[in-house]
CSV table of C-alpha atoms and ligand atoms in Angstrom, one decimal:
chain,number,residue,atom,x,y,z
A,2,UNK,CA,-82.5,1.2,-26.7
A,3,UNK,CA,-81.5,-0.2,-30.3
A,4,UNK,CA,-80.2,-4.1,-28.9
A,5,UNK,CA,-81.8,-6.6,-26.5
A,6,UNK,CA,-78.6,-6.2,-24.0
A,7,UNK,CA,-79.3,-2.5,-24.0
A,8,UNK,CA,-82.7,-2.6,-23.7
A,9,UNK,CA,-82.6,-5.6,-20.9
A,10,UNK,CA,-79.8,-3.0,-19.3
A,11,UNK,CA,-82.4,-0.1,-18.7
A,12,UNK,CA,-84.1,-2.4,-16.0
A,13,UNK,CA,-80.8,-3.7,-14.5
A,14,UNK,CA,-81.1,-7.0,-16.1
A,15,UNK,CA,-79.3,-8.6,-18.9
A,16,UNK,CA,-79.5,-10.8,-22.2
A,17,UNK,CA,-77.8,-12.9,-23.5
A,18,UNK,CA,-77.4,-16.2,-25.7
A,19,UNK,CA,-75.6,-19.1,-25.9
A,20,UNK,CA,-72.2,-19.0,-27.8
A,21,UNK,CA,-70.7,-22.1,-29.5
A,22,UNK,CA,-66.9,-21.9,-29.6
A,23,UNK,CA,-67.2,-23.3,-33.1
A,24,UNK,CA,-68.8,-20.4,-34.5
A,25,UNK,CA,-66.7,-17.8,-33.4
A,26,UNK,CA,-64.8,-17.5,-37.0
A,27,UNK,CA,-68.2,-16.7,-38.5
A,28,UNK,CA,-68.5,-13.1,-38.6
A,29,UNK,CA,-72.2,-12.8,-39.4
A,30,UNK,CA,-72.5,-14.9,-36.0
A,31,UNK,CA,-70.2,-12.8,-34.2
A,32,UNK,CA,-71.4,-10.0,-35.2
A,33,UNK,CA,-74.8,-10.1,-34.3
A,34,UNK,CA,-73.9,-11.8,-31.2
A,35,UNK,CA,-71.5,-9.3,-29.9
A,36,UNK,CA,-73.9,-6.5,-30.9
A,37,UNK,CA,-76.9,-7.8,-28.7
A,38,UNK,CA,-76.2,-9.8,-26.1
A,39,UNK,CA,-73.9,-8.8,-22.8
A,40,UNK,CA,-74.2,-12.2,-21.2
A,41,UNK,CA,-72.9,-15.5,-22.9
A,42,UNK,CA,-73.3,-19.2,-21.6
A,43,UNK,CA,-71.0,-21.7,-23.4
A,44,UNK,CA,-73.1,-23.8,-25.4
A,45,UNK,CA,-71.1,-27.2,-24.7
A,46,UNK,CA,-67.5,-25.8,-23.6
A,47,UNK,CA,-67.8,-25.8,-19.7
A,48,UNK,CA,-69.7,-29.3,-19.8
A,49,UNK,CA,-68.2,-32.2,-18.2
A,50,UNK,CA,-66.6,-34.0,-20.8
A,51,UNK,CA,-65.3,-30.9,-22.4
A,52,UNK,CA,-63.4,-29.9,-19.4
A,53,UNK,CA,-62.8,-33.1,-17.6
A,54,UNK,CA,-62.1,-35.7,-20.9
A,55,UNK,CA,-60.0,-37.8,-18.6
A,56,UNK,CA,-60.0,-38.0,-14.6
A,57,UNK,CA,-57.7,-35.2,-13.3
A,58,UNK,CA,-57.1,-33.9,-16.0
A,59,UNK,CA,-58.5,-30.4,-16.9
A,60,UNK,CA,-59.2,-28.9,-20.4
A,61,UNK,CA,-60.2,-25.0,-20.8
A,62,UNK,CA,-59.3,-24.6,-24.4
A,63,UNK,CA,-62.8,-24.3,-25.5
A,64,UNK,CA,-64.2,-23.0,-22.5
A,65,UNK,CA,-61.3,-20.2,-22.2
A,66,UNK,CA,-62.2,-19.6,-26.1
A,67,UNK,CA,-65.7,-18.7,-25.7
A,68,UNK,CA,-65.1,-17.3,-22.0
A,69,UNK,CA,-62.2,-14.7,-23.5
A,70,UNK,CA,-64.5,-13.9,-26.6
A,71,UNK,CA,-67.5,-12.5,-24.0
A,72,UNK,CA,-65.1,-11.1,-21.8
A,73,UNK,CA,-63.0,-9.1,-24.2
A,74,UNK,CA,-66.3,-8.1,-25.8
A,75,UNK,CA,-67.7,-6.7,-22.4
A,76,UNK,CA,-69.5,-9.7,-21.5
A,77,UNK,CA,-70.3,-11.3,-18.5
A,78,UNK,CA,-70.5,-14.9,-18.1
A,79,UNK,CA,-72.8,-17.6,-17.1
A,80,UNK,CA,-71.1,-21.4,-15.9
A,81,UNK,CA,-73.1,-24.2,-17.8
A,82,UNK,CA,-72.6,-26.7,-16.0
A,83,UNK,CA,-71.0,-29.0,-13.4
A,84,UNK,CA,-72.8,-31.9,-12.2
A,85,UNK,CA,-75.3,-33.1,-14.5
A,86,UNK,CA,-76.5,-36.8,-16.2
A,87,UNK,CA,-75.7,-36.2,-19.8
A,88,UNK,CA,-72.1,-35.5,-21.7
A,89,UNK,CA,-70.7,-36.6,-18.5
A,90,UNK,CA,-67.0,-38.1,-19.6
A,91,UNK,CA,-66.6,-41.9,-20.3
A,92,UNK,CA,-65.2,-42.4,-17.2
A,93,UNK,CA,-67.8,-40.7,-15.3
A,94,UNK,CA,-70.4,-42.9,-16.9
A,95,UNK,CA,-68.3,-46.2,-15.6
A,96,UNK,CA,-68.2,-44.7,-11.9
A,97,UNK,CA,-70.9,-45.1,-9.2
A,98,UNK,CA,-70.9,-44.7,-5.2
A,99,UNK,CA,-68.1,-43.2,-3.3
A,100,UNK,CA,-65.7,-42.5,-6.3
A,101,UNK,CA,-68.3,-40.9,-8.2
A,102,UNK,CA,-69.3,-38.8,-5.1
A,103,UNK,CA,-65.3,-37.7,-5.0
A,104,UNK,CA,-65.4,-37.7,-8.5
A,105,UNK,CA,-68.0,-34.8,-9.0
A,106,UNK,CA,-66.7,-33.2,-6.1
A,107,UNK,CA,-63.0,-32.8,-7.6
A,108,UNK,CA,-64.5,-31.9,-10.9
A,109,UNK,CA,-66.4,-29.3,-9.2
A,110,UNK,CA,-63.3,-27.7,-7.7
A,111,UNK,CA,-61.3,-28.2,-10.5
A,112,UNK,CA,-62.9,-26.5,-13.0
A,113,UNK,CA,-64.5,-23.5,-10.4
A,114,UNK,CA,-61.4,-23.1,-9.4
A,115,UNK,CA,-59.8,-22.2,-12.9
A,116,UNK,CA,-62.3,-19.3,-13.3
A,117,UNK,CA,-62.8,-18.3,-10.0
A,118,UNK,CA,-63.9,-14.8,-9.6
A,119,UNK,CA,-65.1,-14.8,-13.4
A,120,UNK,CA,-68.1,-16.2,-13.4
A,121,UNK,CA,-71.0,-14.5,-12.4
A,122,UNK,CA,-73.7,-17.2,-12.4
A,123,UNK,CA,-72.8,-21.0,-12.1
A,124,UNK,CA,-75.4,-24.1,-13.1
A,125,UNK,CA,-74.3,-26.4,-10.3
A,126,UNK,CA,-76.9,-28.8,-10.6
A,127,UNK,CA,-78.6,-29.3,-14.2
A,128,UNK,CA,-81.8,-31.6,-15.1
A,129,UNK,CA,-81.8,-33.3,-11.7
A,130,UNK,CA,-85.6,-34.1,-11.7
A,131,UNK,CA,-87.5,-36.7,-13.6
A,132,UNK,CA,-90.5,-36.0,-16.2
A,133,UNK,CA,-93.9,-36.3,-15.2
A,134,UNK,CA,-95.7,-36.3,-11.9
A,135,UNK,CA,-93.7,-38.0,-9.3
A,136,UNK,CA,-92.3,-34.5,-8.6
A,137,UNK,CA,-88.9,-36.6,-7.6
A,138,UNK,CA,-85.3,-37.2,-8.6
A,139,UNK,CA,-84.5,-38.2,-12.1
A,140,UNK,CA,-82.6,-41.6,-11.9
A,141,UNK,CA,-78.9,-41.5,-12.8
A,142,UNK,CA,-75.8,-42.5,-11.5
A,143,UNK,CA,-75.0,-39.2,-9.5
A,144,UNK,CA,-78.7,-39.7,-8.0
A,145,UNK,CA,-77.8,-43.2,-6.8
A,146,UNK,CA,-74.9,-42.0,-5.0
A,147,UNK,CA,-77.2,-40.3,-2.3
A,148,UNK,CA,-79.9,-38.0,-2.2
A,149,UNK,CA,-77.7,-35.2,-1.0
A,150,UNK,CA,-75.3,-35.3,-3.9
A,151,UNK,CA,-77.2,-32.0,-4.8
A,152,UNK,CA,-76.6,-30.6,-1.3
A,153,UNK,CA,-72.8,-31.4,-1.5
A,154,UNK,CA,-72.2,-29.9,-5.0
A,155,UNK,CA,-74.0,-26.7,-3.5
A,156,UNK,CA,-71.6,-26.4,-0.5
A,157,UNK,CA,-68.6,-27.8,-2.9
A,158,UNK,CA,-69.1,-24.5,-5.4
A,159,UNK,CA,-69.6,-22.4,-2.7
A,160,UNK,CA,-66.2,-23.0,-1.1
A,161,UNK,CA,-64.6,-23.3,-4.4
A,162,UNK,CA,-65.7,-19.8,-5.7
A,163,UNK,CA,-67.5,-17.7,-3.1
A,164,UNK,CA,-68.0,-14.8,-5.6
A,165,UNK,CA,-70.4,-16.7,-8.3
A,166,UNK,CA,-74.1,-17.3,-7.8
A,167,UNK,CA,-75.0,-20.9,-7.6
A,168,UNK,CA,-78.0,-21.6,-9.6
A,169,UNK,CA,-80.0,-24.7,-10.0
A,170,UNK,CA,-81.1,-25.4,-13.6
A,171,UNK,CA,-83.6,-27.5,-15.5
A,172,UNK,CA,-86.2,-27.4,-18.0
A,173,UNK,CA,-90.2,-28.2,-17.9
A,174,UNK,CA,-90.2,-26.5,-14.3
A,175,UNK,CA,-91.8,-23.8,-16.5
A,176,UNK,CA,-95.3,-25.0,-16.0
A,177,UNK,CA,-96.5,-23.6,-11.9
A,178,UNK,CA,-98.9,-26.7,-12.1
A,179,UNK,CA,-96.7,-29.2,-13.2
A,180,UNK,CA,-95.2,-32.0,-10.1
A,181,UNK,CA,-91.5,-31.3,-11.7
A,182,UNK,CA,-91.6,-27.8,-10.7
A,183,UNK,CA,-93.1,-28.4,-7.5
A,184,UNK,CA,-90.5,-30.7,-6.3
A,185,UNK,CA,-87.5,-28.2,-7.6
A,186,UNK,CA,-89.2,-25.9,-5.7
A,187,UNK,CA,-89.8,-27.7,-2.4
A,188,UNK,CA,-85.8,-28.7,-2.9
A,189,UNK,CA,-85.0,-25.1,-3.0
A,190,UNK,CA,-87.0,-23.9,-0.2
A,191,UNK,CA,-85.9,-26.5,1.8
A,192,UNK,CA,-82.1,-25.7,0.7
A,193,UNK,CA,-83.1,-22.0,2.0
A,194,UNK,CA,-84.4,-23.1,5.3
A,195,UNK,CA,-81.5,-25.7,6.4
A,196,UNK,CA,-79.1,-23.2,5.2
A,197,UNK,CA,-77.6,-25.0,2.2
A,198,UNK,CA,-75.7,-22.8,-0.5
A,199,UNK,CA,-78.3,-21.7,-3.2
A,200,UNK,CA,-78.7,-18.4,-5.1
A,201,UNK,CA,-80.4,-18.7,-8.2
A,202,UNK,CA,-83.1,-20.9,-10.2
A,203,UNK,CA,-82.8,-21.4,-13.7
A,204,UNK,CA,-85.8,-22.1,-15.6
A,205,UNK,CA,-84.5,-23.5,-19.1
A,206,UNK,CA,-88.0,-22.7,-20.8
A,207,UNK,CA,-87.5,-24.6,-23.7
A,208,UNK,CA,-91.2,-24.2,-25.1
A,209,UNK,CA,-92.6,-26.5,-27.3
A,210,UNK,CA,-95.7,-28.7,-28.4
A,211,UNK,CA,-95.2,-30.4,-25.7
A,212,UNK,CA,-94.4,-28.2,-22.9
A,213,UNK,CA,-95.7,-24.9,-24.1
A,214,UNK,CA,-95.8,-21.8,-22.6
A,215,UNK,CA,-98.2,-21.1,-20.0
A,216,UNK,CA,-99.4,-18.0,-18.6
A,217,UNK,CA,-98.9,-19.1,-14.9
A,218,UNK,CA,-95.3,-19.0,-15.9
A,219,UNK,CA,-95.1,-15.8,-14.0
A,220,UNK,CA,-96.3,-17.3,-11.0
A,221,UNK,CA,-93.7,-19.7,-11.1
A,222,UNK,CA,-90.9,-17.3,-11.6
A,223,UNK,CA,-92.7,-14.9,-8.4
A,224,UNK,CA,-93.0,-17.9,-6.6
A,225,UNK,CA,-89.1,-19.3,-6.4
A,226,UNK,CA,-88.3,-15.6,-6.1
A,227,UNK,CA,-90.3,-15.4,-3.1
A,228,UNK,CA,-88.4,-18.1,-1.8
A,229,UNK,CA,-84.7,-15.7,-1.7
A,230,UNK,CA,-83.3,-16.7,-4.8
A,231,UNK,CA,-82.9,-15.1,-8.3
A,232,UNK,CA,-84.3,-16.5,-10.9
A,233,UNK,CA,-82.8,-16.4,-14.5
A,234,UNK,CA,-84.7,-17.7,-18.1
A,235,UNK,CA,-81.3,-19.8,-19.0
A,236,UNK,CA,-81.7,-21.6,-22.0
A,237,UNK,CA,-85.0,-19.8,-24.0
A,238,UNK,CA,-86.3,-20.8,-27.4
A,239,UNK,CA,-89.7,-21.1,-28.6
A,240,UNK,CA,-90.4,-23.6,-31.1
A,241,UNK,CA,-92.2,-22.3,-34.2
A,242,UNK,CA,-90.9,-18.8,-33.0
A,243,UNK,CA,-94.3,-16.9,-32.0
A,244,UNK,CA,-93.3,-13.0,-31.2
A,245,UNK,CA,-96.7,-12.7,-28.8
A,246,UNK,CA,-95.1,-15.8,-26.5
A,247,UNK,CA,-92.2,-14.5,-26.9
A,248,UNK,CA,-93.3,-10.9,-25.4
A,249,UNK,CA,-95.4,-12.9,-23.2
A,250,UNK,CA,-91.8,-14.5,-21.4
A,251,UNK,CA,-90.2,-10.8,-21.6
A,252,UNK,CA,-92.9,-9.6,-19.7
A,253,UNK,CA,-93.5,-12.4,-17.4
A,254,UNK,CA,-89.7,-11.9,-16.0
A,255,UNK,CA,-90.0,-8.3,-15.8
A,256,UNK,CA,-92.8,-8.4,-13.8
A,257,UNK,CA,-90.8,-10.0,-11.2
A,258,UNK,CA,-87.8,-7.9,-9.3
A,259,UNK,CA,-85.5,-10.8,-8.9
A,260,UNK,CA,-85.8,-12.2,-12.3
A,261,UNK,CA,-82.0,-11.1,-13.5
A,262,UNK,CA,-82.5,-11.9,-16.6
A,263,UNK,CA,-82.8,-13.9,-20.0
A,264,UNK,CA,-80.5,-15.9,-22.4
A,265,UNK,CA,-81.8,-17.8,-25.2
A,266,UNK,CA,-80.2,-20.5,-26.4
A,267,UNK,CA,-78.3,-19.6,-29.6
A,268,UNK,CA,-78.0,-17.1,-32.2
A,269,UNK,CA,-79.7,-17.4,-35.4
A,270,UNK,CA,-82.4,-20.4,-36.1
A,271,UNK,CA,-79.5,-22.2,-38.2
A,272,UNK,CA,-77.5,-22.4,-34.9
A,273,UNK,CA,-80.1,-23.4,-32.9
A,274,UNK,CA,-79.5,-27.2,-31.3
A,275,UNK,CA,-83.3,-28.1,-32.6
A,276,UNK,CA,-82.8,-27.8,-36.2
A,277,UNK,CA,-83.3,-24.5,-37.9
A,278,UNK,CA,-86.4,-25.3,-39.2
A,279,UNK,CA,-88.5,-25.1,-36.0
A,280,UNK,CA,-87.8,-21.4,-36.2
A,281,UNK,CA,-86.8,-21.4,-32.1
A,282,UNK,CA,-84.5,-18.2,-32.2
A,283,UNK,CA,-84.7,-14.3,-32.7
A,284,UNK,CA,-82.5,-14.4,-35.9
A,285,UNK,CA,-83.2,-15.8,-39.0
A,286,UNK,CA,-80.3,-18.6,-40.5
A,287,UNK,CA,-79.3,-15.2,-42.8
A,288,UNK,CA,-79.0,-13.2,-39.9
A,289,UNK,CA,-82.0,-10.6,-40.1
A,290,UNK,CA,-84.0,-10.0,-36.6
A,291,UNK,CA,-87.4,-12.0,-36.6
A,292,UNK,CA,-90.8,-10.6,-36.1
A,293,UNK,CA,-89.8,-12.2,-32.6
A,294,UNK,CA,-86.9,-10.2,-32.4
A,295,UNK,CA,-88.7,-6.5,-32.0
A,296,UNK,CA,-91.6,-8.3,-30.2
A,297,UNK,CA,-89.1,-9.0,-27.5
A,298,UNK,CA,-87.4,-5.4,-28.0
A,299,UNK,CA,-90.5,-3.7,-27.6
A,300,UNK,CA,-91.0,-5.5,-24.6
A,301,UNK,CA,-87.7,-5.2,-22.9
B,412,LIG,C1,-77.5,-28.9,-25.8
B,412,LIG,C2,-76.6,-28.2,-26.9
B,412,LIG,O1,-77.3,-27.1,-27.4
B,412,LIG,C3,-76.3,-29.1,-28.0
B,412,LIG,O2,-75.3,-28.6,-28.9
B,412,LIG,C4,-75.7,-30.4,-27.4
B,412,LIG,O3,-75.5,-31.4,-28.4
B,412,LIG,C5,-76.7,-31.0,-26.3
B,412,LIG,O4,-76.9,-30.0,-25.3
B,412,LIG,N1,-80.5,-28.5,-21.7
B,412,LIG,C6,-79.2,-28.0,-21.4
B,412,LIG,C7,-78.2,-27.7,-22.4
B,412,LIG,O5,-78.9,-27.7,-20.2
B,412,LIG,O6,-76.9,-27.9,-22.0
B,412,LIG,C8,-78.5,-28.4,-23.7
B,412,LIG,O7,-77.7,-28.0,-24.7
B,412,LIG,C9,-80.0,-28.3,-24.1
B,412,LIG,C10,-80.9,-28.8,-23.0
């Protein structure tokens, strides 16, 4: 195969980037973009304050814009995201206890509801675990409405759009060893054993100095697999760009049946959300394919 969605297709999994509605007038972007990748995730469009500026009152504009580029281009569709800490609305931020519960649980129905049936992956939950090594809940105002405010948004979606997989996302839940990663994954094996509505794990894998790749990163995708769930690479960049860690992640999710696939997160280096100059992506800011690029090709 001659693209990454092609080549990601010959094992029945897909690839695929995140899309800023922004960008879509640039035809280098969209070019490139529609040429490789058959699954998009709106960068910022389906996020809280995009598509709930004010309470009650919805906005697709830029949502629907990125959602009808993929679609009319033969793409499918990942939900990012719908209960989360960050670019939650002003009004969200003001709201705690039993009108925040009812809060997130309108917004989750509100906005699952306008594409229901079209989304073949949701990120319910995103980033609901703290740093380090408590291996516990972040702190936020969603958190201190109740422990089982993740529970609830799981059950919300699933009655909202049966068709969609719910996912739980995060980053730095890469790393088998690390306490983050052990606490998503007691929360998801104990989600599977009482029942609660989960389908997917999303491992961000956002690689950096700091939380670099490791090679037990296949244990942890075999390991939440094990557990029932798919498992999808959601948001993948690679700071400073290397095309053997690169291959290295390619391989690490194809050597696990239930890992559905990879999307990294943006198109060229210059659109990358951590500066072009890190050299994250599989295009360069002029468009040409990276060494990284056929590294991840070859491995597909
Ligand atoms: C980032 C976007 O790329 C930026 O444009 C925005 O300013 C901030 O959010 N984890 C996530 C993504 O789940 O939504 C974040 O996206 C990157 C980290």
């Amino acid at each position: 195969a001659s693209t990454l969605g092609a080549a990601a297709a010959q094992s029945g999994r897909y690839f695929g980037t995140a899309i800023a509605s922004g960008k879509l007038g640039d035809s280098q972007y969209t070019t490139i973009a529609n040429r490789e990748f058959n699954m998009v995730t709106a960068e910022n469009e389906m996020k809280i304050d995009a598509t709930e500026p004010n309470r009650g009152q919805f906005n697709f504009s830029a949502g629907d814009r990125v959602y009808n580029w993929a679609v009319q281009n033969g793409k499918r569709v990942r939900g990012h995201t719908l209960a989360w800490y960050s670019q939650q609305p002003g009004w969200m931020q003001s709201l705690s206890g039993s009108s925040l519960r009812q809060a997130m649980i309108d917004h989750i129905n509100g906005v699952m509801s306008h594409y229901k049936g079209k989304i073949a992956y949701w990120d319910v939950v995103n980033e609901a675990f703290a740093d380090g090594n408590s291996g516990g809940r972040r702190d936020s105002n969603l958190q201190r409405t109740g422990n089982d405010w993740i529970e609830v948004a799981f059950r919300t979606a699933r009655n909202a759009d049966p068709a969609a997989k719910l996912c739980y996302n995060d980053y730095n839940i890469d790393n088998w060893s690390w306490a983050k990663t052990q606490g998503v994954y007691n929360m998801v094996k104990d989600f599977k054993q009482r029942g609660v509505p989960i389908d997917c794990v999303g491992l961000q894998s956002h690689f950096n100095s700091n939380s670099p790749y490791n090679s037990n990163y296949r244990t942890t995708i075999s390991s939440f697999a094990a557990l029932g769930v798919d498992v999808a690479i959601t948001e993948l960049d690679i700071q400073g760009g290397s095309a053997q860690t690169y291959a290295s992640v390619v391989n690490d999710c194809l050597a696990v049946a239930r890992c559905v696939g990879i999307t990294v997160w943006g198109v060229r280096d210059s659109d990358s959300w951590l500066g072009a100059n890190t050299s994250p992506l599989l295009f360069d800011g002029n468009g040409n394919k990276k060494a990284a690029y056929t590294s991840v090709l070859n491995a597909l």
